[in-house]
Short mmCIF file of C-alpha atoms in Angstrom, two decimals:
data_model
loop_
_atom_site.label_atom_id
_atom_site.label_comp_id
_atom_site.label_asym_id
_atom_site.label_seq_id
_atom_site.Cartn_x
_atom_site.Cartn_y
_atom_site.Cartn_z
CA MET Z 18 102.97 91.10 108.81
CA ALA Z 19 102.36 92.02 105.28
CA ASP Z 20 98.85 92.74 103.64
CA ALA Z 21 97.09 93.74 100.38
CA ASP Z 22 97.96 97.24 100.84
CA ASP Z 23 101.80 96.60 101.26
CA VAL Z 24 101.66 94.44 97.88
CA ARG Z 25 99.66 97.60 96.17
CA ARG Z 26 102.45 100.21 97.61
CA LEU Z 27 105.24 97.88 96.58
CA ALA Z 28 104.26 97.53 93.22
CA MET Z 29 103.26 100.75 92.65
CA SER Z 30 106.77 101.67 93.53
CA LEU Z 31 107.96 100.35 90.61
CA PRO Z 32 108.77 101.67 87.46
CA HIS Z 33 105.56 101.40 84.58
CA VAL Z 34 103.15 98.80 86.54
CA VAL Z 35 99.49 98.88 86.05
CA GLU Z 36 96.92 97.90 88.50
CA ILE Z 37 94.04 95.75 86.91
CA ASP Z 38 90.84 96.22 88.22
CA SER Z 39 90.26 93.05 90.04
CA ASP Z 40 88.28 91.88 92.89
CA GLY Z 41 91.48 92.01 94.82
CA PHE Z 42 94.92 92.71 93.70
CA ASP Z 43 96.31 92.35 90.07
CA PHE Z 44 99.76 94.47 88.81
CA ARG Z 45 101.38 94.02 85.11
CA VAL Z 46 104.12 95.66 83.74
CA ALA Z 47 104.55 95.31 80.20
CA ASP Z 48 101.18 93.94 79.96
CA LYS Z 49 102.11 90.98 81.75
CA GLY Z 50 101.29 89.99 85.47
CA PHE Z 51 103.67 89.85 88.18
CA VAL Z 52 101.81 89.87 91.31
CA TRP Z 53 98.14 89.44 92.15
CA SER Z 54 95.81 87.83 94.56
CA TYR Z 55 95.40 84.20 94.39
CA PRO Z 56 92.22 83.21 93.27
CA GLU Z 57 91.43 80.05 95.53
CA ARG Z 58 89.11 77.42 93.84
CA VAL Z 59 87.60 74.52 96.06
CA PRO Z 60 85.87 71.81 93.40
CA GLY Z 61 82.16 72.57 93.68
CA LYS Z 62 82.38 76.06 95.14
CA PRO Z 63 82.77 79.50 93.53
CA ARG Z 64 86.12 80.60 93.09
CA VAL Z 65 87.15 83.23 96.13
CA ILE Z 66 89.57 85.93 95.63
CA ARG Z 67 92.22 86.07 98.63
CA THR Z 68 93.84 89.10 99.15
CA ASP Z 69 95.47 87.59 102.05
CA ILE Z 70 97.64 85.59 99.70
CA ALA Z 71 99.87 86.82 96.51
CA VAL Z 72 100.80 84.64 93.92
CA LEU Z 73 103.94 85.81 92.46
CA PHE Z 74 106.70 84.85 89.71
CA VAL Z 75 109.93 83.59 90.48
CA GLY Z 76 113.02 83.08 88.75
CA ASP Z 77 112.28 78.88 87.64
CA GLU Z 78 110.80 75.86 88.60
CA ALA Z 79 114.08 75.19 90.65
CA GLU Z 80 113.84 77.99 92.84
CA LYS Z 81 110.05 77.59 93.33
CA GLN Z 82 110.94 74.13 94.63
CA ALA Z 83 114.16 75.63 96.64
CA LEU Z 84 111.00 77.86 98.27
CA LEU Z 85 108.41 75.81 99.01
CA LEU Z 86 110.74 73.25 100.77
CA GLY Z 87 112.30 75.64 102.52
CA GLU Z 88 109.76 77.94 104.12
CA PRO Z 89 106.82 75.95 103.81
CA ASP Z 90 104.55 77.71 106.00
CA LEU Z 91 105.62 80.95 104.34
CA PHE Z 92 104.98 79.53 100.53
CA PHE Z 93 102.74 77.17 98.85
CA THR Z 94 101.18 76.19 95.59
CA ALA Z 95 98.19 74.84 93.71
CA PRO Z 96 97.62 71.97 91.24
CA GLY Z 97 96.58 74.87 88.71
CA TYR Z 98 100.14 76.33 88.61
CA ASP Z 99 101.87 73.13 88.67
CA GLY Z 100 105.00 73.93 85.74
CA TRP Z 101 104.33 77.29 85.93
CA PRO Z 102 107.46 79.50 87.99
CA VAL Z 103 104.48 81.23 90.47
CA LEU Z 104 104.35 80.56 94.13
CA MET Z 105 101.59 81.40 96.42
CA VAL Z 106 103.12 83.20 99.45
CA ARG Z 107 101.02 83.77 102.31
CA LEU Z 108 100.77 87.71 103.61
CA THR Z 109 100.14 87.30 107.34
CA LYS Z 110 103.35 85.57 108.02
CA VAL Z 111 105.91 87.41 105.63
CA THR Z 112 107.42 90.52 106.69
CA ALA Z 113 107.30 94.32 104.60
CA GLU Z 114 111.00 93.82 103.86
CA ARG Z 115 110.82 90.02 102.69
CA LEU Z 116 107.53 91.16 100.41
CA ALA Z 117 109.34 94.34 98.77
CA GLU Z 118 112.42 92.01 98.11
CA LEU Z 119 110.05 89.22 96.35
CA VAL Z 120 107.30 91.54 94.38
CA THR Z 121 111.06 93.37 93.08
CA ASP Z 122 112.13 90.10 92.41
CA ALA Z 123 108.99 89.32 90.20
CA TRP Z 124 108.76 92.49 88.45
CA ARG Z 125 112.55 91.97 87.30
CA MET Z 126 111.07 88.50 85.89
CA ARG Z 127 108.54 89.81 83.93
CA ALA Z 128 109.84 93.76 82.96
CA PRO Z 129 111.35 94.68 79.43
CA GLU Z 130 115.45 94.61 79.87
CA GLU Z 131 115.54 98.31 79.43
CA LEU Z 132 113.21 98.88 82.51
CA VAL Z 133 115.04 96.75 84.58
CA SER Z 134 118.13 98.12 83.77
CA ASP Z 135 116.66 101.82 84.53
CA LEU Z 136 115.83 100.73 88.12
CA ASP Z 137 119.57 99.18 88.40
CA GLU Z 138 120.72 102.65 87.79
CA ALA Z 139 117.99 104.72 89.78
CA SER Z 140 118.85 102.14 93.17
CA LEU Z 141 122.90 102.63 92.48
CA GLY Z 142 122.63 106.43 92.52
CA GLN Z 143 120.80 105.74 95.79
CA ALA Z 144 122.89 103.78 96.95
CA ARG Z 145 126.05 106.56 96.68
#
């Protein structure tokens, strides 16, 4: 089980990440959001920032659909995100290890190529 503190720790461990001031969490790399707390919208009610749910980037629509179909207890989407390569993850249902993979992959989708190369080189150096 993960929580907002885990998201923060994982996101801030990646290069050149900035946390944007918000009611929940909101992380950017190169001015591009890659993981943030879910702004739940219910018709007729004020928006509620859900820090128990993270919105994050995935590779493309095919990956999004595969994750949604393969693990519906963990992932979901909402109409406001139709057509976008993002999905929501229930933090109470994800392990810290899986969350690390998801946050890092989301960062890779949004980070400039040179930052991704730097991270890959650093990872190779640690593996030796």
